[in-house]
CSV table of C-alpha atoms and ligand atoms in Angstrom, one decimal:
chain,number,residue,atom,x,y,z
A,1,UNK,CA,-12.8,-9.8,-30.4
A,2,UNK,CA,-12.4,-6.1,-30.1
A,3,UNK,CA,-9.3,-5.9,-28.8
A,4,UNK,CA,-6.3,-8.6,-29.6
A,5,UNK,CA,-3.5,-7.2,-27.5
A,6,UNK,CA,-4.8,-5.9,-23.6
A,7,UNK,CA,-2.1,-4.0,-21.2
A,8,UNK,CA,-3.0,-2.9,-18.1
A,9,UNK,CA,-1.3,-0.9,-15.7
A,10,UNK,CA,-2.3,-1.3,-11.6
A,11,UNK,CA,-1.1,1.1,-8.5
A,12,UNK,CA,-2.1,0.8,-5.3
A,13,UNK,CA,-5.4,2.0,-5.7
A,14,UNK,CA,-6.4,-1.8,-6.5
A,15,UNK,CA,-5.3,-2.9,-3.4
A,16,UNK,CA,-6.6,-0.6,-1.1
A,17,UNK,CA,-10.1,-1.9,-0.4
A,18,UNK,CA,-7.8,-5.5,0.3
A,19,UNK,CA,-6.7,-3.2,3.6
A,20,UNK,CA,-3.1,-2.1,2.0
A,21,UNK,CA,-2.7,1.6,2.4
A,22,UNK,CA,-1.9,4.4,-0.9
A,23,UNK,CA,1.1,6.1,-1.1
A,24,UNK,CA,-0.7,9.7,-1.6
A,25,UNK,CA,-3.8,11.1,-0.3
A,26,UNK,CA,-2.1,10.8,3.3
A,27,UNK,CA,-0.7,13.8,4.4
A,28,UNK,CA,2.3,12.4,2.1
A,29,UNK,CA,3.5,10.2,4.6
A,30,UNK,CA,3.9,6.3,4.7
A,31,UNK,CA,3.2,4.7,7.3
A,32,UNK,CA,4.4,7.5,9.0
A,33,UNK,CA,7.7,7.7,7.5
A,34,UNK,CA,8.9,10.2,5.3
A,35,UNK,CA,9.9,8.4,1.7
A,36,UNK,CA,13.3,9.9,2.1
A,37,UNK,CA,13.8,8.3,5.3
A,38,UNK,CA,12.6,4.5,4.1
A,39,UNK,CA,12.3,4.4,-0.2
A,40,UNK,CA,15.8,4.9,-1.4
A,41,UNK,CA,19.4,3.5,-1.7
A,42,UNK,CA,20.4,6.3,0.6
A,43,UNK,CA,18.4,5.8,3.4
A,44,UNK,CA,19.3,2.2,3.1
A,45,UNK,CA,23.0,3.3,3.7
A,46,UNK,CA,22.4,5.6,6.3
A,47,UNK,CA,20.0,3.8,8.6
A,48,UNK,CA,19.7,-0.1,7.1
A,49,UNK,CA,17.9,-1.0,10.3
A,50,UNK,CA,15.1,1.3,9.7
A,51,UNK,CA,14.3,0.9,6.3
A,52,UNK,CA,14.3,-3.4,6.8
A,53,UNK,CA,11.9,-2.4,10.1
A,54,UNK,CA,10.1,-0.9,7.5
A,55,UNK,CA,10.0,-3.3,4.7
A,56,UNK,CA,9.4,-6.2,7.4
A,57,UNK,CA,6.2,-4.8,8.5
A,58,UNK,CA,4.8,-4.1,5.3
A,59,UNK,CA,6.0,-7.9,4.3
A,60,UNK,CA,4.2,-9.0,7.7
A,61,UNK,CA,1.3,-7.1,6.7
A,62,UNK,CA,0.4,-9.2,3.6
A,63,UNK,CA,-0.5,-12.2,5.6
A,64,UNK,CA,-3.5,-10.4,7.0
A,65,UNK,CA,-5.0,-9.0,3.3
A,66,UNK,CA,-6.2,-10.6,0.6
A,67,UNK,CA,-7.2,-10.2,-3.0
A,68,UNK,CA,-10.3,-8.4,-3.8
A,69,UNK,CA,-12.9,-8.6,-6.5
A,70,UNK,CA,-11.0,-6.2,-8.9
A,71,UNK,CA,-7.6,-8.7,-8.5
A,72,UNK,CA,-10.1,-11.5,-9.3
A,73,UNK,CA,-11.5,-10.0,-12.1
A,74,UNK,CA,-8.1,-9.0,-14.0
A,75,UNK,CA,-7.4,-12.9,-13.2
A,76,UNK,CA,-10.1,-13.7,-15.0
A,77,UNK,CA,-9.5,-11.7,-17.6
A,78,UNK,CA,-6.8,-12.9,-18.4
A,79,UNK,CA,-8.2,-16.5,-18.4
A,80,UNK,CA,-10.9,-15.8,-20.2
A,81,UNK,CA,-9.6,-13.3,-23.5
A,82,UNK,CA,-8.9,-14.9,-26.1
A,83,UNK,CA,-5.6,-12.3,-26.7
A,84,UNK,CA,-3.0,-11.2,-24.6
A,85,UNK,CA,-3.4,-9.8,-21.6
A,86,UNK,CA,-0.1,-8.1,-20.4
A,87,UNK,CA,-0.6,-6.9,-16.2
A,88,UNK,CA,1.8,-4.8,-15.3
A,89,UNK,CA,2.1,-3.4,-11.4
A,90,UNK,CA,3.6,-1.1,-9.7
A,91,UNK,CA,2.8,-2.9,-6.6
A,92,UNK,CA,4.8,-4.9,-4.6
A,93,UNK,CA,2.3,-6.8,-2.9
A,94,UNK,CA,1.5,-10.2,-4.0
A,95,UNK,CA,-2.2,-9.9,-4.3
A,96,UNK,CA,-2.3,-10.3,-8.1
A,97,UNK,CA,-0.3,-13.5,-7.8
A,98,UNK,CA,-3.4,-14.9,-5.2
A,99,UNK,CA,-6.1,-14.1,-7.1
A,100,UNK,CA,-4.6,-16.2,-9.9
A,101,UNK,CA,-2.9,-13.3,-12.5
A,102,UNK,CA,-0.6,-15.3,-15.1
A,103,UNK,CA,1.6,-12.6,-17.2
A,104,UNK,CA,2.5,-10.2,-14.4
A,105,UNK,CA,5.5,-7.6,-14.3
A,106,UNK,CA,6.1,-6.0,-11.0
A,107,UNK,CA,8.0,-3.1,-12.3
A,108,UNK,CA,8.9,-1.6,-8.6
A,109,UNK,CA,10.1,-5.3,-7.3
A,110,UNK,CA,8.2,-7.4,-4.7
A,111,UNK,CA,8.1,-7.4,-1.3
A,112,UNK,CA,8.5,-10.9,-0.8
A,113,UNK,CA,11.7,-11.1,-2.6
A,114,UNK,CA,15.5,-10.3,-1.8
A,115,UNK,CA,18.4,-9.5,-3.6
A,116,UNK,CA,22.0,-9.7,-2.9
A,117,UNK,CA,24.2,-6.5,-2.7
A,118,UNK,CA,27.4,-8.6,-3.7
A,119,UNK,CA,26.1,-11.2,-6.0
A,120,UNK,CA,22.8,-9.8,-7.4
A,121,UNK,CA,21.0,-13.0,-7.0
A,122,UNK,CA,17.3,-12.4,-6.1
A,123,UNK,CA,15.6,-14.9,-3.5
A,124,UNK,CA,12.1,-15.6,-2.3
A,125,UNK,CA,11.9,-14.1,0.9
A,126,UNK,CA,8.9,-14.8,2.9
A,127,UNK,CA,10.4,-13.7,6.4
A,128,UNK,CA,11.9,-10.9,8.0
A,129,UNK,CA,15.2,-9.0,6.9
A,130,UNK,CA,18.1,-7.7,8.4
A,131,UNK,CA,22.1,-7.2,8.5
A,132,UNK,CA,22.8,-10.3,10.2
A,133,UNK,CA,21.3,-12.9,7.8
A,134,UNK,CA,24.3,-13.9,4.9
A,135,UNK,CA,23.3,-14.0,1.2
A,136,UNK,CA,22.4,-17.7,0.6
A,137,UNK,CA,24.4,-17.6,-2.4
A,138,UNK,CA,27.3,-16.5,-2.0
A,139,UNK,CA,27.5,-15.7,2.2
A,140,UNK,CA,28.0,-12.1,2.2
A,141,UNK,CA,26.8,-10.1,5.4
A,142,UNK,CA,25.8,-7.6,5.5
A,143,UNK,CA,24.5,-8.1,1.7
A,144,UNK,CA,20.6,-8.5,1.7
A,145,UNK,CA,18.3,-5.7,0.8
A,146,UNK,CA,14.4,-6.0,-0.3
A,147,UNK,CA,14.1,-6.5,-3.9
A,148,UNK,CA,11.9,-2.9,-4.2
A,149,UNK,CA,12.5,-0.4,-6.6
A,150,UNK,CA,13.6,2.9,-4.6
A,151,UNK,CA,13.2,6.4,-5.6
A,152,UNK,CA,16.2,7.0,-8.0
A,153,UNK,CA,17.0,3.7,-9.4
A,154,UNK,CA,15.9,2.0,-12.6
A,155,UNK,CA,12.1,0.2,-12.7
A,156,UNK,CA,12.5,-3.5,-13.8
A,157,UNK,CA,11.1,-5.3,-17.4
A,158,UNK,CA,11.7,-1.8,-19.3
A,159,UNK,CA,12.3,-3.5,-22.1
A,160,UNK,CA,9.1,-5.7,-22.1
A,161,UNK,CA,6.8,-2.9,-21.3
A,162,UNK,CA,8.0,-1.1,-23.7
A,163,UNK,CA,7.5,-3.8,-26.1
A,164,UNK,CA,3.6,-4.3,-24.9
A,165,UNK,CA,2.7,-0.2,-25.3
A,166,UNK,CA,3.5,-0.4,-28.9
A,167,UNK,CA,2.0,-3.9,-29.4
A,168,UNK,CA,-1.6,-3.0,-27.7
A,169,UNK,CA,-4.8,-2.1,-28.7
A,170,UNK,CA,-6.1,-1.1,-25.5
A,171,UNK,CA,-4.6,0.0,-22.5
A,172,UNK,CA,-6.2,0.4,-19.2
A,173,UNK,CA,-4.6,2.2,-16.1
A,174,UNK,CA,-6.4,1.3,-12.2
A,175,UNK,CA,-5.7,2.7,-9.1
A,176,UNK,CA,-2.5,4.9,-9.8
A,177,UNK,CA,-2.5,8.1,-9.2
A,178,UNK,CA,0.0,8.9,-12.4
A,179,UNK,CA,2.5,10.9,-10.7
A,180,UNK,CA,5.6,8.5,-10.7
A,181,UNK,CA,7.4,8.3,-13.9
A,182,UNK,CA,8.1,6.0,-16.2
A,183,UNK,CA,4.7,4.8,-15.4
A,184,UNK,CA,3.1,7.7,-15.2
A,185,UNK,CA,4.2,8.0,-18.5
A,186,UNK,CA,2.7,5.4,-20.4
A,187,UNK,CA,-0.7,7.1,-21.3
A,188,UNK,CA,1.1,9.7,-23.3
A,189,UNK,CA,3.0,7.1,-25.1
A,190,UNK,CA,0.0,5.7,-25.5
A,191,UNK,CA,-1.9,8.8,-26.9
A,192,UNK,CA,1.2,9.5,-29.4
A,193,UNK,CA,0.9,6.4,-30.6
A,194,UNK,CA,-2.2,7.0,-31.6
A,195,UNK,CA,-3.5,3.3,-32.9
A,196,UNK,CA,-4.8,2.2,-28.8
A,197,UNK,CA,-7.9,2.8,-27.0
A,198,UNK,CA,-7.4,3.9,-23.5
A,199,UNK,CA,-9.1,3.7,-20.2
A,200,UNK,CA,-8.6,4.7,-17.0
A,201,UNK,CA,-10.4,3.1,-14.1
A,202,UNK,CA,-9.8,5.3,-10.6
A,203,UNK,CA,-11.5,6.4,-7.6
A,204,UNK,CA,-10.4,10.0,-9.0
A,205,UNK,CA,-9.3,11.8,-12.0
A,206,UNK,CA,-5.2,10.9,-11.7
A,207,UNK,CA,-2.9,13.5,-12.6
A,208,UNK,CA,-2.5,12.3,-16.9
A,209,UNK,CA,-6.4,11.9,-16.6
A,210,UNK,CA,-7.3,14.4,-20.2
A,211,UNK,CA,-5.1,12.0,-22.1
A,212,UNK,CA,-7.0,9.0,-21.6
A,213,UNK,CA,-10.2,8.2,-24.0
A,214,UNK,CA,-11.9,6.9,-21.4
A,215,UNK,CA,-12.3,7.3,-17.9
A,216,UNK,CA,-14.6,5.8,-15.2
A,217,UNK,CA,-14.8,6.7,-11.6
A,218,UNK,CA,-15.4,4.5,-8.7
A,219,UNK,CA,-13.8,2.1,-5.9
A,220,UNK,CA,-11.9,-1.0,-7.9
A,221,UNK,CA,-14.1,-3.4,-6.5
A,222,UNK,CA,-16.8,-2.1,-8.4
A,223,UNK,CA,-15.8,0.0,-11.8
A,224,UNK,CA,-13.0,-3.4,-12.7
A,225,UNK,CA,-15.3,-6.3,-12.6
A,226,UNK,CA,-17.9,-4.2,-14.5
A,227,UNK,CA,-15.6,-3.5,-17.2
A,228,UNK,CA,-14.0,-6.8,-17.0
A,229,UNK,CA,-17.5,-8.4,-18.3
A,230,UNK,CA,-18.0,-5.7,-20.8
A,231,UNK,CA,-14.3,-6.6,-22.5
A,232,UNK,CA,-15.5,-10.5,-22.0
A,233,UNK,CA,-19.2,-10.0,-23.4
A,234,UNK,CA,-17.9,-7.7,-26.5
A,235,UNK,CA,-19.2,-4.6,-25.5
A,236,UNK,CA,-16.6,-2.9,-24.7
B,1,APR,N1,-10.3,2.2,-6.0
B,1,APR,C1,-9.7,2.8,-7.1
B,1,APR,N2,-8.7,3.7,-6.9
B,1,APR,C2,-8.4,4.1,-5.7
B,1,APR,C3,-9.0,3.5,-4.5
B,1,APR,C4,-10.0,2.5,-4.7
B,1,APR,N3,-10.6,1.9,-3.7
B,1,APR,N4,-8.4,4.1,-3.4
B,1,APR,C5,-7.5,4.9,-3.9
B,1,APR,N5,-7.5,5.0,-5.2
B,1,APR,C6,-6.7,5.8,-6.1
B,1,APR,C7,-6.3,7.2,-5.6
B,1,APR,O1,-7.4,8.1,-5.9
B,1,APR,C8,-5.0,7.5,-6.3
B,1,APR,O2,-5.3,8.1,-7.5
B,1,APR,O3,-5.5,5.1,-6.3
B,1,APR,C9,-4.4,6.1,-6.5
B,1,APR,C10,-3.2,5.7,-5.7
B,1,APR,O4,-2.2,6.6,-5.9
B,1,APR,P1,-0.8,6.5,-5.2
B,1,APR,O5,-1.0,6.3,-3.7
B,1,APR,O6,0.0,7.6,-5.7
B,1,APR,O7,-0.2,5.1,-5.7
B,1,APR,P2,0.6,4.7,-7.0
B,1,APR,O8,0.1,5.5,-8.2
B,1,APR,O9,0.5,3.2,-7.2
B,1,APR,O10,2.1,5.1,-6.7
B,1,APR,C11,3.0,4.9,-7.6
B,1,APR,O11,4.8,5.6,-6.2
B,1,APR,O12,5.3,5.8,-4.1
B,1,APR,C12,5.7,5.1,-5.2
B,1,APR,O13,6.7,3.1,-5.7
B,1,APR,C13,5.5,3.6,-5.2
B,1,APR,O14,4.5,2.1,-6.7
B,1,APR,C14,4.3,3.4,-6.0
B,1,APR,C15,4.3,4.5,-7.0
């Protein structure tokens, strides 16, 4: 076995031949909506009902997609290495989950999820959200939010990714375009470091693309299984 200790860090590049939009690449714009007006805790104070209309379409959404042959073959990996293999995604969709991914850390939060504003208690949240529905737990209204990391507040499992960077021996980046931090980060750490291999699999060079010792260039559902055999057949 080359490599003992795998991380690998998704965006949503590896979702976006499943049907799910990118963030960039779109005139800037989500779904229409400017991320001030629908990703952060201000927006959610100023104008709760737009950012939940938001959220719930998105939510909606996922029952149309599915995974695609690059989740699959990250699932597999997994599976099949006889190491660790650490996923961590900065996705909030659930399409790693489907296609089967074990260790999984969704650093920005999940869409299907909700978290109390008075309690903190997270719930699965399969349905739509709004101001009139009281916190299961502890029945405060208006309380619920989306359990999504906004612009301005702290990513989730810092402590564990941390961890994983200095444990690996090869880290691979897909389908982010590396210009949100702390993720965007993680190649550098990586390349002080100095003791991992790195790889990043995109349809375009990403913004920390010169740091990485590898890089490979194609839609996900092609350049991930491909190297997904090569790490499982030894030769890469
Ligand atoms: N295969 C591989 N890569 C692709 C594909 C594809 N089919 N389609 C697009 N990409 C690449 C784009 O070239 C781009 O580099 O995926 C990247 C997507 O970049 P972003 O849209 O910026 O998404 P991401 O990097 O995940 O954004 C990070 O920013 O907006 C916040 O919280 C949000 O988690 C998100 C974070």
């Amino acid at each position: 076995m080359k490599y003992r200790n795998i991380v690998i860090l998704t965006g949503a590049g590896i979702s976006a031949e499943s049907g799910l939009g990118t963030f960039r690449g779109s005139g800037g714009l989500w779904e229409d909506h400017r991320v001030e007006d629908v990703a952060t805790p201000e927006a959610f104070q100023r104008d709760p009902g737009l950012v939940h209309r938001f959220y719930n379409a998105r939510r909606r959404n996922l029952g149309k997609v599915k995974p695609n042959a690059a989740h699959i073959a990250l699932a597999r990996l997994q599976t099949g290495h006889p190491g660790s293999v650490i996923l961590i995604t900065q996705n909030v969709d659930d399409l790693h989950e489907r296609a089967g991914s074990g260790t999984l850390l969704h650093m920005h939060g999940e869409l299907l999820r909700a978290r109390c504003r008075a309690c903190a208690d997270v719930f699965d949240w399969p349905e739509d959200m709004d101001d009139g529905t009281p916190c299961p737990s502890c029945a405060a209204m208006p309380a619920l939010r989306p359990h999504i990391v906004w612009f301005g507040e702290m990513p989730f499992h810092m402590e564990e990714i941390d961890a994983a960077l200095l444990e690996t021996d090869l880290f691979i980046s897909i389908g982010t375009s590396g210009s949100v931090y702390p993720a965007a980060g993680y190649v550098a750490q990586i390349h002080a470091l100095g003791r991992a291999h790195s790889v990043e699999l995109n349809l375009e060079p990403s913004e920390g693309q010169s740091l990485f010792a590898e890089r490979r260039y194609g839609p996900a559902t092609e350049v991930v299984p491909d190297y997904v055999e090569e790490i499982l057949g030894g030769a890469a």
